[in-house]
C-alpha positions in Angstrom: -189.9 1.6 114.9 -189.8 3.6 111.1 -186.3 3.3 109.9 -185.8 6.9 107.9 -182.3 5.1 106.5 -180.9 2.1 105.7 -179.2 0.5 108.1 -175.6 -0.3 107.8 -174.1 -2.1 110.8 -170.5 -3.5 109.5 -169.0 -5.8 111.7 -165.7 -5.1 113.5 -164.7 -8.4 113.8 -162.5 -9.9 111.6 -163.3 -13.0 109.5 -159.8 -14.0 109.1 -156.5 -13.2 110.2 -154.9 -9.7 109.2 -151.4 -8.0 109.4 -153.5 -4.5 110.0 -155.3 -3.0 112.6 -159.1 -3.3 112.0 -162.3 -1.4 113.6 -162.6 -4.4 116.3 -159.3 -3.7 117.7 -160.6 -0.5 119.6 -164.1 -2.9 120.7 -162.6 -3.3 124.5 -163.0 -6.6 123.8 -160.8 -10.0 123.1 -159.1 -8.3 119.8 -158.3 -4.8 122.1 -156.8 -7.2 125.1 -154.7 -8.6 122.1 -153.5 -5.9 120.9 -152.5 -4.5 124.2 -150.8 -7.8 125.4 -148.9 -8.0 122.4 -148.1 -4.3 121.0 -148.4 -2.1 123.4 -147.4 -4.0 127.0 -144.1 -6.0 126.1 -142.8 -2.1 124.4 -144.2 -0.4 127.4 -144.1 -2.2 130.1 -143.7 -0.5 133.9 -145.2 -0.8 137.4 -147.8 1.6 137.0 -149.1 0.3 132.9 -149.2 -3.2 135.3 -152.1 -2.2 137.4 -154.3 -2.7 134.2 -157.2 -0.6 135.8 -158.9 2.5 134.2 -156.1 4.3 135.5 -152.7 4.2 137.1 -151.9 5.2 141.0 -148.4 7.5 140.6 -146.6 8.6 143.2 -145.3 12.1 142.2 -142.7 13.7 145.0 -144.0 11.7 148.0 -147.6 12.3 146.7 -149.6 9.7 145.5 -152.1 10.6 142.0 -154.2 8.8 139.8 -153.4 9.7 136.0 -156.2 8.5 133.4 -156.3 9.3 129.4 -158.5 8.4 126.8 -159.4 9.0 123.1 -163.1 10.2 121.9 -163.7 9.3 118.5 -167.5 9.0 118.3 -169.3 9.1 115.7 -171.7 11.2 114.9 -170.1 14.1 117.2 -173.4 15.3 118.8 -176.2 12.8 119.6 -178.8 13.0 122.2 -178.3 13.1 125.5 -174.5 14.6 124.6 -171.9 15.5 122.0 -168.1 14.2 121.9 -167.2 17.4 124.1 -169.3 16.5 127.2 -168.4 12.7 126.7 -164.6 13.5 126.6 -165.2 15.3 130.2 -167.6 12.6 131.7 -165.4 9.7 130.3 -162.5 10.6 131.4 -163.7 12.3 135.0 -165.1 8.4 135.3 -162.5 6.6 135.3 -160.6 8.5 137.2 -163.4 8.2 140.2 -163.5 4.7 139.5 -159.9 4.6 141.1 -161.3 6.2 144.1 -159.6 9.3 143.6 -161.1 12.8 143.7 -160.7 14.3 140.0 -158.5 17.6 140.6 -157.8 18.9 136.5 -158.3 17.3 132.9 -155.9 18.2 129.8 -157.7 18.1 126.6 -156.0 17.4 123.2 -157.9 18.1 120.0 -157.4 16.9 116.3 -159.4 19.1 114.1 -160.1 18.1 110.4 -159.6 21.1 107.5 -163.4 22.1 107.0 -164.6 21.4 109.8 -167.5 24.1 110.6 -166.7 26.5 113.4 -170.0 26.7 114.8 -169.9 22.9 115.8 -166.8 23.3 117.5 -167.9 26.7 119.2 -170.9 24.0 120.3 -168.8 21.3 121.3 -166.3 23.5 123.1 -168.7 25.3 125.5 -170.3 21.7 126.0 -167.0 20.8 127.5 -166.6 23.7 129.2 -170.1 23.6 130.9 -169.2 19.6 131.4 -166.0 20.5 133.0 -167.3 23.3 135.3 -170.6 21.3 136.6 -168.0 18.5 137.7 -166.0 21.5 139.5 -162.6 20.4 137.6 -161.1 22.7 135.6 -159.2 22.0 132.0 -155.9 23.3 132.6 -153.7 22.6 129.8 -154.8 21.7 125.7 -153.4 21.2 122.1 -154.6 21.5 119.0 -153.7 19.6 115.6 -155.4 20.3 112.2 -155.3 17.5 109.5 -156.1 17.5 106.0 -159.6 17.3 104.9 -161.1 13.7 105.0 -158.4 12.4 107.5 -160.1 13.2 110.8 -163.6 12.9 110.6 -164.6 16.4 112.2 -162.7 16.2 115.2 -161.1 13.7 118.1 -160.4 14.6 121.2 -157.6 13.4 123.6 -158.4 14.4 127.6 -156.2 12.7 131.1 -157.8 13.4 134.1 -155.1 13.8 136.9 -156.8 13.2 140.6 -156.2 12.9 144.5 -155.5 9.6 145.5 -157.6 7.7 148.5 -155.4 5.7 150.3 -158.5 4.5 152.7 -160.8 3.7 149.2 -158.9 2.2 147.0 -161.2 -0.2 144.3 -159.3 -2.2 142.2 -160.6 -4.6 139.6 -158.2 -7.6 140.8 -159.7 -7.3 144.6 -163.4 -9.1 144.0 -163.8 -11.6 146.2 -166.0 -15.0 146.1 -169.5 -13.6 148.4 -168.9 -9.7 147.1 -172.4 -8.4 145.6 -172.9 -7.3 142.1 -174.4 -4.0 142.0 -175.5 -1.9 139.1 -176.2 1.9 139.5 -178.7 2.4 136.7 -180.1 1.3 133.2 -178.2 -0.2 130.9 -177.4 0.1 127.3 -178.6 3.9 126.9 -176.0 5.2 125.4 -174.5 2.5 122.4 -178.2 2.4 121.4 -178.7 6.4 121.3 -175.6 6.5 118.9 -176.7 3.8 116.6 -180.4 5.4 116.5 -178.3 9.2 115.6 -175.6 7.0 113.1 -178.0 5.2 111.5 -181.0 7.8 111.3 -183.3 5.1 112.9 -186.6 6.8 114.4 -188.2 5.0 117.3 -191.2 5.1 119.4 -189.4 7.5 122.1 -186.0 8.9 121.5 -183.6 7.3 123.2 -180.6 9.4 124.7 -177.4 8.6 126.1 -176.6 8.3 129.7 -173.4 10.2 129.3 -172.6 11.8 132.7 -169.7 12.3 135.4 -170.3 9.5 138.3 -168.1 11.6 140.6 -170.2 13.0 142.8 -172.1 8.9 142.6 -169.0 7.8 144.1 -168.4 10.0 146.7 -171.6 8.9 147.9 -169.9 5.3 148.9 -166.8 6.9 149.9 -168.5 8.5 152.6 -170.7 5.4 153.4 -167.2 3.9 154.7 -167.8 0.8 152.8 -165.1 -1.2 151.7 -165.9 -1.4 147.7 -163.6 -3.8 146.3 -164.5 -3.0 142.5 -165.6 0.2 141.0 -165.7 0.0 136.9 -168.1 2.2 134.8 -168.8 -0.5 131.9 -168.3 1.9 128.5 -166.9 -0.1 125.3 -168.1 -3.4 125.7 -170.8 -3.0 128.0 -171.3 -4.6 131.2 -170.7 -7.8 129.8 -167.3 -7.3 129.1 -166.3 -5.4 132.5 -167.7 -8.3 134.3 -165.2 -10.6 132.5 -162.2 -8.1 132.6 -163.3 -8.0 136.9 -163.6 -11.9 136.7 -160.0 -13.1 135.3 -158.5 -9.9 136.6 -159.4 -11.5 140.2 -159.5 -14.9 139.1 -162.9 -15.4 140.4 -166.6 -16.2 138.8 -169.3 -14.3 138.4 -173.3 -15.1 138.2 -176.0 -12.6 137.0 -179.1 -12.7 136.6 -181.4 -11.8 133.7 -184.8 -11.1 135.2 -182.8 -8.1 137.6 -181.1 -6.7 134.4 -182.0 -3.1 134.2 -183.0 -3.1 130.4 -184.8 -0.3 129.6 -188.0 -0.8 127.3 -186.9 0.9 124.4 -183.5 -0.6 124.9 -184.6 -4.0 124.4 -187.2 -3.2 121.6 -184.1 -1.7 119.8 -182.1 -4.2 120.2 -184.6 -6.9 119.7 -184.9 -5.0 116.1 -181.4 -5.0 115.1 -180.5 -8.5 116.8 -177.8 -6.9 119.6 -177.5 -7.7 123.4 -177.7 -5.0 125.6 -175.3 -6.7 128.1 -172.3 -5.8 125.3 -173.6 -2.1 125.0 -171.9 0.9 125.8 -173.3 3.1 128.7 -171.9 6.4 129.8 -173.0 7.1 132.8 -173.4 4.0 135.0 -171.2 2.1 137.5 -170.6 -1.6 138.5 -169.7 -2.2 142.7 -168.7 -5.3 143.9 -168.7 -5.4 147.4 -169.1 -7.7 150.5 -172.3 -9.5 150.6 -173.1 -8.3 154.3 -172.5 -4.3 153.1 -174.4 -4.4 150.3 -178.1 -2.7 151.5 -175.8 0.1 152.8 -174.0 0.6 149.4 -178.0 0.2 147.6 -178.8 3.0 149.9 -175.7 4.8 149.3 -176.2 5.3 145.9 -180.0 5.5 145.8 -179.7 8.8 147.8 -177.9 9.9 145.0 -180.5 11.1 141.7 -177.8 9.3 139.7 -178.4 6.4 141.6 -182.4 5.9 142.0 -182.4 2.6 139.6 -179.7 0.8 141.8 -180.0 -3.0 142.3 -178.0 -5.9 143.2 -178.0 -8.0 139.8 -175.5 -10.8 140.6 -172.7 -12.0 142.9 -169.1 -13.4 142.9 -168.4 -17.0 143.6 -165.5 -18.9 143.2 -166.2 -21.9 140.8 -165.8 -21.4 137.2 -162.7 -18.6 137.9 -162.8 -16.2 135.1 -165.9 -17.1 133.8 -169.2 -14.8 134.0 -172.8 -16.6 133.7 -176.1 -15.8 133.2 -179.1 -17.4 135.0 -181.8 -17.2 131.8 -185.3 -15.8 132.6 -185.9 -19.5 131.7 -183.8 -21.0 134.7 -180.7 -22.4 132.4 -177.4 -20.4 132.6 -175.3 -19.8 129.4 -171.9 -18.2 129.4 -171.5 -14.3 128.7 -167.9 -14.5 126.7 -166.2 -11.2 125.8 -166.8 -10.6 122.1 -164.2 -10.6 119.8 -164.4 -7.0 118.3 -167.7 -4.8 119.3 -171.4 -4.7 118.2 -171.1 -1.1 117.8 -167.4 0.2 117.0 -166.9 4.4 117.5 -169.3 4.8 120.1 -167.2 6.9 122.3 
């Protein structure tokens, strides 16, 4: 590796105490659960915030839907492998899937900063366009702000995905059960380390490019294998480290993983191993978790390995019911250590 910059990771967490809101809070981790426990929930609170998952089932005139939203704020706004435009389509497209449902339109909201060259957001516009239409779902309402210069930092885009509920496959991350299989679709870690190469102007042996894609038409690959998939999650902020413990105490289960299975690309871990991060707590874009009964998981591994999205599928742990809550790692050197959620996020604005 040549580093071209220098390197300047600042670290979201907080070393003491604060009355404000700090980078960390938006990590996915223990400071976001926090702040959504305490701020946002006890304001906010109905049946359908309660479900907790990466969207909400709504029933709208007799008609059930699953409504999603989220907030792109990465940084830089293109990168390899994607831009902020494509991301804010895949991202939110994802989540809704991961509810089971069948993505039918997207809104997207955009806050533009004063400046801001037109000819990035011509590029960043037809990205999500071309996104939006490769995924078959069209975007069918949109705002636009414009701030003041220096108060936006290019452009943030807001995007809910409304889609058609499945009352026969319904994943939810409170139904894993002690004997479901852990399966991973893909590699790991792509994408958190393709934004910190791009942020930081790090140069490595290959270039390493996000996995940033829309796991739709992945997931209709187990809906028609007729498995019952208790838990669908595509592990974004956080990595898969912290979906796995968000899965655990939202079932009240354990979970077990094992390191020599992880799909860690090469140039993943060499990156990592450079700038001292675990690729269990990095962001991926275009990857899904499954946990499903022991006895269907070959069918679900062939499910998704028919699928070019899914080639790199593996069974990488299981769910058992000591240790509720808890998710542990069985080392490459047979000893197990505990894989915590962090408090903030090794790599803050990475989608």
């Amino acid at each position: 590796m040549t580093a071209v910059s220098s390197v300047t990771l600042a670290c979201p967490a907080p070393l003491d105490a604060s009355d404000r809101v700090q980078l960390g809070h938006g990590s996915g981790g223990k400071m976001s659960a926090a702040l959504l426990r305490q701020r946002f929930l006890p304001a906010l609170a109905n049946e359908a915030l309660a479900q907790l998952g990466d969207g909400s089932v709504v029933n709208v005139a007799g008609v059930e839907v699953v409504v999603s939203t989220d907030t792109f704020v990465v940084s830089p706004l293109e990168f390899p492998g994607g831009d902020i435009g494509s991301l804010a389509v895949h991202g939110t497209l994802n989540d809704v899937a991961m509810m089971g449902a069948r993505p039918v339109c997207l809104t997207a909201g955009f806050v533009l900063e004063e400046g801001l060259p037109l000819d990035i957001l011509d590029r960043i516009v037809r990205s999500m366009a071309d996104a939006a239409s490769l995924a078959g779902v069209p975007v069918v309402a949109g705002d636009t702000k414009v701030v003041e210069r220096g108060k936006a930092d290019g452009l943030y885009i807001n995007t809910t995905g409304i889609g058609a509920a499945d009352a026969r496959f319904r994943p939810a991350p409170e139904r894993a059960r002690a004997g479901d299989a852990v399966i991973v679709s893909g590699a790991i870690g792509r994408h958190g380390m393709a934004i910190m190469a791009a942020r930081e102007g790090l140069a490595f042996e290959t270039t390493i490019t996000s996995d940033s894609t829309c796991l739709v038409g992945l997931v209709e690959r187990l809906r028609t294998a007729r498995v019952d998939v208790h838990v669908l999650r595509d592990p974004t902020r956080g990595g898969v480290a912290s979906a796995l413990n968000e899965i655990a105490a939202a079932s009240g289960v354990g979970v077990e993983i094992d390191e020599t299975v992880l799909p860690v690309p090469d140039d993943v871990r060499a990156a990592c191993e450079v700038l001292g991060l675990d690729p269990l707590y990095v962001a991926n874009e275009g990857i899904l978790l499954a946990f499903v009964p022991a006895r269907d998981a070959e069918r679900v591994l062939a499910a998704l390995r028919s699928h070019p999205l899914g080639a790199g599928a593996l069974q990488i742990g299981r769910v058992i019911a000591a240790h509720p809550g808890v998710v542990a790692l069985r080392t490459s050197l047979g000893g197990t250590r505990i894989v915590d959620l962090l408090p903030g996020d090794q790599l803050p604005r990475i989608c």
